[in-house]
Amino acid sequence: MAATEAVPGTVDTCPQCLAPKAQKTIAVLGAGAMGSLFGALLSSAGNKVHLIGRNREHLDKIRKEGLLVEREGECRLYRNLQVSLPGDPLGPADLVLVLVKAGDTQGAVLENRGIFGKGTVVLTLQNGLGNMEDLAAFLPPSRILAGTTAQGARLAEPGRILHGGDGTTWIGRMEQSEDVLLRDTAALLEEAGIQTRTTGDVAALLWDKLLVNVGINGLTALTRRTNGQLLEHPDTADLLEHLVREGEAVARAKGITLLHPDPVAYAREVCRKTAHNRSSMLQDVERGRTTEIDRMNGAVVREGEILGIPTPANRTITQLVRGVMP
């Protein structure tokens, strides 16, 4: 099938259909739902995108037929994505987007050293804390960016993802400053239709997102409830508040100025806006996969211990989720 041949019910997307511009080479570490979505969008802007992942069935489908992205009844087929397994020989990328699970970062870097060149910019959009530090163990901190995204994506089946909706992606520098490198990366994402903003305080950004995850993910994984259902039951609603308040106390003790002054109200707002969403941690538990609990609630516990702040609710949730992990 030709690269631009129409598929019934879809919009076919290829770089030849776009106005010419400077092509960037982008490697996406972690070809799950979110990595696949970002890769597809970046490829549609004329960039050469390489998805690197372990799901052979998903990658084979993309290689043979392209990636199908569905949103609100519309389907788009992205044919120009390249795919590889970890460790496959690849050259340096202009940008490496890191979306492997928190905790897998260092292993992913070591397996794929070839994609990191002297001028490579590295952007992590992973959940939890510690990802920047993991990258900085191998890469120059001056080339590391970190951020959060409110994009929503879910893997429906190999080769097909559901795009749950657009949301702002925020990025900042590990060294807490704004400069040309940061602005150029934001512009690259914007050109791909990814609404992006920059910040000079990436720690506040990451903790703001962390407190939402701390309140929602572990609870949904243990109760098998959707995000919205957490607010419908008084016990889970109460636990959500306790989890977030403990995390807030730790953040403030670290001198972090949160972007949302009331993180509990913000977590509740996220629950309502994503009421039908099944959190990534819930999906991990259901599929018998390792979770990111140690980089979320577990991170709050560790930071609390350093500062002498008790975090009993987060400690209990962390232990319970570990107890149901493989």
Coordinates of C-alpha atoms in Angstrom, one line a residue:
M1 CA 0.0 0.0 0.0
A2 CA 1.4 3.4 -0.9
A3 CA 2.4 5.8 1.9
T4 CA -0.4 8.2 1.1
E5 CA -3.1 5.7 0.0
A6 CA -6.4 6.4 1.9
V7 CA -7.8 3.9 4.3
P8 CA -11.6 3.9 4.8
G9 CA -12.6 5.9 7.8
T10 CA -9.1 7.3 8.4
V11 CA -7.0 10.3 7.6
D12 CA -3.6 9.2 6.3
T13 CA -0.6 11.2 7.6
C14 CA 2.8 11.3 6.0
P15 CA 5.7 13.7 5.9
Q16 CA 5.4 14.2 2.1
C17 CA 2.1 15.9 2.7
L18 CA 3.7 18.6 4.8
A19 CA 5.4 21.8 3.9
P20 CA 9.2 21.4 3.9
K21 CA 11.0 22.3 7.1
A22 CA 14.2 21.3 8.9
Q23 CA 13.8 17.6 9.8
K24 CA 14.8 16.5 13.3
T25 CA 15.8 13.0 14.3
I26 CA 13.8 11.9 17.3
A27 CA 14.1 8.7 19.3
V28 CA 11.2 7.8 21.7
L29 CA 12.4 5.5 24.5
G30 CA 9.2 3.6 25.5
A31 CA 6.8 2.8 22.8
G32 CA 3.7 2.4 25.0
A33 CA 0.5 4.4 24.5
M34 CA 2.0 7.8 25.4
G35 CA 5.3 7.2 23.6
S36 CA 3.5 6.1 20.5
L37 CA 1.2 9.1 20.6
F38 CA 4.0 11.6 20.9
G39 CA 6.0 9.8 18.2
A40 CA 3.1 9.9 15.8
L41 CA 2.4 13.6 16.3
L42 CA 6.1 14.5 16.0
S43 CA 6.4 12.4 12.8
S44 CA 3.4 14.2 11.3
A45 CA 5.4 17.5 11.5
G46 CA 8.0 16.1 9.2
N47 CA 10.5 14.7 11.7
K48 CA 12.2 11.3 11.5
V49 CA 10.9 9.4 14.5
H50 CA 12.1 6.1 15.9
L51 CA 10.0 4.3 18.5
I52 CA 12.0 2.0 20.8
G53 CA 10.0 -0.5 22.8
R54 CA 9.7 -4.1 24.0
N55 CA 6.2 -4.9 22.8
R56 CA 7.1 -6.8 19.6
E57 CA 3.5 -7.3 18.5
H58 CA 2.8 -3.6 18.8
L59 CA 6.0 -2.7 16.9
D60 CA 5.5 -5.3 14.2
K61 CA 2.0 -3.9 13.6
I62 CA 3.3 -0.4 13.2
R63 CA 6.1 -1.5 10.9
K64 CA 3.8 -3.4 8.6
E65 CA 0.6 -1.3 8.7
G66 CA 1.4 2.0 10.5
L67 CA 0.0 3.3 13.8
L68 CA -3.7 4.0 14.1
V69 CA -4.7 6.8 16.4
E70 CA -8.4 7.2 17.3
R71 CA -9.9 10.2 18.9
E72 CA -13.6 11.2 19.1
G73 CA -14.6 8.9 16.3
E74 CA -11.8 10.1 13.9
C75 CA -9.0 7.8 12.9
R76 CA -5.5 8.9 11.7
L77 CA -3.0 6.5 10.3
Y78 CA 0.7 7.3 10.8
R79 CA 2.8 5.3 8.4
N80 CA 6.2 7.0 8.6
L81 CA 7.3 5.7 12.1
Q82 CA 10.4 3.6 12.4
V83 CA 10.5 1.0 15.2
S84 CA 13.3 -0.8 17.0
L85 CA 13.8 -3.1 20.0
P86 CA 16.1 -2.0 22.8
G87 CA 19.7 -2.4 21.9
D88 CA 19.2 -2.3 18.1
P89 CA 22.0 -0.2 16.5
L90 CA 20.9 3.3 16.0
G91 CA 22.7 6.6 15.5
P92 CA 22.5 9.8 17.6
A93 CA 19.2 11.6 17.8
D94 CA 18.6 15.4 18.0
L95 CA 16.0 14.7 20.7
V96 CA 15.4 11.7 22.9
L97 CA 12.0 11.6 24.5
V98 CA 12.0 9.3 27.5
L99 CA 8.7 7.6 28.4
V100 CA 9.8 4.3 29.9
K101 CA 8.5 3.4 33.3
A102 CA 10.1 5.3 36.2
G103 CA 12.7 3.0 37.6
D104 CA 13.6 1.6 34.1
T105 CA 15.4 4.8 33.0
Q106 CA 19.0 3.9 33.6
G107 CA 18.7 0.5 32.0
A108 CA 17.1 2.1 29.0
V109 CA 19.9 4.5 28.6
L110 CA 22.5 1.8 28.9
E111 CA 20.8 -0.4 26.4
N112 CA 20.5 2.4 23.8
R113 CA 23.7 4.4 24.2
G114 CA 24.0 4.9 20.4
I115 CA 21.1 7.4 20.3
F116 CA 22.8 9.8 22.7
G117 CA 25.3 12.1 20.9
K118 CA 27.1 15.2 22.1
G119 CA 24.3 17.5 20.9
T120 CA 21.4 15.3 21.9
V121 CA 18.6 17.0 24.0
V122 CA 16.9 14.6 26.4
L123 CA 13.4 15.2 27.6
T124 CA 11.7 13.1 30.2
L125 CA 7.9 13.2 30.6
Q126 CA 7.8 10.2 33.0
N127 CA 5.8 9.9 36.2
G128 CA 7.2 10.3 39.7
L129 CA 10.5 11.6 41.1
G130 CA 14.1 10.7 40.4
N131 CA 14.0 10.5 36.6
M132 CA 16.2 13.5 35.9
E133 CA 18.7 12.2 38.4
D134 CA 18.8 8.8 36.7
L135 CA 19.5 10.5 33.4
A136 CA 22.2 12.8 34.9
A137 CA 24.1 9.7 36.1
F138 CA 25.0 9.2 32.4
L139 CA 24.3 12.4 30.5
P140 CA 25.2 16.1 30.8
P141 CA 22.6 17.8 33.1
S142 CA 22.8 20.8 30.7
R143 CA 21.1 18.7 28.0
I144 CA 18.4 17.3 30.2
L145 CA 14.8 18.7 30.2
A146 CA 11.9 17.4 32.3
G147 CA 8.2 18.0 32.3
T148 CA 4.7 16.7 32.6
T149 CA 1.9 16.2 30.1
A150 CA -1.9 16.2 30.3
Q151 CA -2.2 14.3 27.0
G152 CA -4.2 11.1 27.4
A153 CA -3.6 7.9 25.6
R154 CA -4.4 4.2 26.0
L155 CA -3.2 1.2 24.0
A156 CA -6.4 -0.4 22.6
E157 CA -4.6 -3.2 20.8
P158 CA -1.3 -3.7 19.0
G159 CA -0.9 -0.9 16.4
R160 CA -3.9 1.1 17.7
I161 CA -4.1 3.7 20.5
L162 CA -6.9 5.8 21.8
H163 CA -6.2 9.5 22.2
G164 CA -8.2 10.5 25.2
G165 CA -7.8 14.2 24.6
D166 CA -5.3 17.1 24.4
G167 CA -3.8 18.7 27.4
T168 CA -0.9 21.1 28.0
T169 CA 2.6 19.7 28.2
W170 CA 5.0 21.7 30.5
I171 CA 8.7 21.4 30.3
G172 CA 11.7 22.9 32.1
R173 CA 15.4 22.5 32.5
M174 CA 17.1 20.4 35.2
E175 CA 19.3 23.4 36.0
Q176 CA 16.2 25.6 36.6
S177 CA 16.6 28.2 34.0
E178 CA 15.0 29.1 30.7
D179 CA 17.1 29.4 27.5
V180 CA 17.2 28.8 23.8
L181 CA 17.5 25.0 24.1
L182 CA 14.3 24.9 26.2
R183 CA 12.4 27.3 23.9
D184 CA 13.5 25.4 20.8
T185 CA 12.3 22.1 22.2
A186 CA 8.9 23.7 23.1
A187 CA 8.7 25.0 19.6
L188 CA 9.4 21.6 18.1
L189 CA 6.5 20.1 20.2
E190 CA 4.2 23.0 19.2
E191 CA 4.9 22.4 15.5
A192 CA 3.6 18.9 16.0
G193 CA 0.3 20.2 17.5
I194 CA 1.4 19.5 21.1
Q195 CA 0.4 22.5 23.2
T196 CA 3.6 23.2 25.2
R197 CA 4.6 25.7 27.9
T198 CA 8.0 26.3 29.6
T199 CA 8.8 27.0 33.2
G200 CA 11.9 28.0 35.1
D201 CA 11.0 25.9 38.2
V202 CA 10.8 22.3 37.1
A203 CA 10.8 21.0 40.7
A204 CA 7.4 22.7 41.4
L205 CA 6.1 21.3 38.1
L206 CA 7.1 17.7 39.0
W207 CA 5.8 17.9 42.6
D208 CA 2.5 19.4 41.4
K209 CA 2.0 16.3 39.2
L210 CA 3.4 14.0 41.8
L211 CA 0.7 14.9 44.4
V212 CA -2.1 14.2 41.9
N213 CA -0.5 10.7 41.2
V214 CA 0.0 10.2 44.9
G215 CA -3.7 10.7 45.6
I216 CA -5.1 8.7 42.7
N217 CA -2.9 6.0 41.3
G218 CA -2.3 3.7 44.3
L219 CA -5.9 4.0 45.5
T220 CA -7.3 3.1 42.0
A221 CA -4.9 0.1 41.8
L222 CA -6.0 -1.3 45.1
T223 CA -9.8 -0.6 44.9
R224 CA -10.1 -1.2 41.1
R225 CA -12.1 2.0 40.9
T226 CA -11.9 4.6 38.2
N227 CA -10.6 8.1 39.0
G228 CA -14.0 9.5 39.4
Q229 CA -15.3 6.7 41.6
L230 CA -12.7 7.6 44.2
L231 CA -14.7 10.7 45.1
E232 CA -18.0 8.8 45.2
H233 CA -17.0 6.7 48.3
P234 CA -16.3 8.5 51.5
D235 CA -13.5 6.2 52.6
T236 CA -11.5 6.5 49.4
A237 CA -12.2 10.3 49.2
D238 CA -10.9 10.6 52.7
L239 CA -7.8 8.6 51.9
L240 CA -7.1 10.6 48.8
E241 CA -7.0 13.8 51.0
H242 CA -4.7 12.2 53.6
L243 CA -2.3 11.0 50.9
V244 CA -2.1 14.4 49.2
R245 CA -1.8 16.4 52.4
E246 CA 1.2 14.3 53.5
G247 CA 2.9 14.9 50.2
E248 CA 2.1 18.6 50.4
A249 CA 3.7 18.8 53.8
V250 CA 6.9 17.2 52.5
A251 CA 6.9 19.5 49.4
R252 CA 6.6 22.6 51.5
A253 CA 9.3 21.4 53.9
K254 CA 11.6 21.1 50.9
G255 CA 10.8 24.7 50.0
I256 CA 8.8 23.9 46.9
T257 CA 6.2 26.4 45.8
L258 CA 3.4 24.3 44.4
L259 CA 1.7 25.6 41.3
H260 CA -1.7 24.8 42.8
P261 CA -2.0 26.3 46.3
D262 CA -4.5 23.6 47.3
P263 CA -3.3 20.3 45.9
V264 CA -6.2 18.3 47.3
A265 CA -8.7 20.5 45.4
Y266 CA -6.5 20.1 42.3
A267 CA -6.4 16.3 42.7
R268 CA -10.2 16.2 43.1
E269 CA -10.5 18.3 40.0
V270 CA -8.4 15.9 38.0
C271 CA -10.6 13.0 39.3
R272 CA -13.7 14.7 38.0
K273 CA -12.2 15.7 34.7
T274 CA -10.9 12.1 34.2
A275 CA -13.8 10.4 35.9
H276 CA -13.9 7.4 33.6
N277 CA -10.1 6.9 33.3
R278 CA -8.5 3.8 34.6
S279 CA -5.1 4.9 35.9
S280 CA -1.9 3.5 34.5
M281 CA -1.2 1.8 37.8
L282 CA -4.6 0.1 37.9
Q283 CA -3.9 -1.2 34.4
D284 CA -0.4 -2.4 35.5
V285 CA -1.9 -4.3 38.5
E286 CA -4.6 -5.9 36.3
R287 CA -2.0 -7.1 33.8
G288 CA 0.5 -8.3 36.4
R289 CA 3.1 -5.7 35.6
T290 CA 5.5 -3.8 37.9
T291 CA 4.1 -0.4 39.0
E292 CA 5.6 3.0 39.6
I293 CA 4.5 3.1 43.2
D294 CA 8.1 3.5 44.5
R295 CA 8.6 6.7 42.4
M296 CA 5.2 8.1 43.6
N297 CA 4.0 7.4 47.1
G298 CA 7.2 5.7 47.9
A299 CA 9.1 8.8 47.0
V300 CA 7.0 10.8 49.4
V301 CA 7.8 8.3 52.2
R302 CA 11.6 8.5 51.5
E303 CA 11.6 12.3 51.3
G304 CA 9.5 12.5 54.5
E305 CA 12.0 10.3 56.3
I306 CA 14.9 12.6 55.4
L307 CA 13.0 15.6 56.7
G308 CA 11.5 13.9 59.7
I309 CA 7.9 14.2 58.4
P310 CA 5.6 11.3 59.1
T311 CA 3.8 9.9 56.0
P312 CA 1.8 6.9 57.4
A313 CA -0.9 6.9 54.7
N314 CA 1.6 6.9 51.9
R315 CA 3.7 4.2 53.6
T316 CA 0.7 1.9 53.9
I317 CA -0.4 2.5 50.3
T318 CA 3.1 1.8 49.0
Q319 CA 3.4 -1.4 51.0
L320 CA -0.1 -2.6 49.9
V321 CA 0.6 -2.0 46.2
R322 CA 4.0 -3.7 46.5
G323 CA 2.1 -6.6 48.0
V324 CA 0.0 -7.1 44.9
M325 CA 2.9 -6.7 42.4
P326 CA 4.5 -9.7 40.8

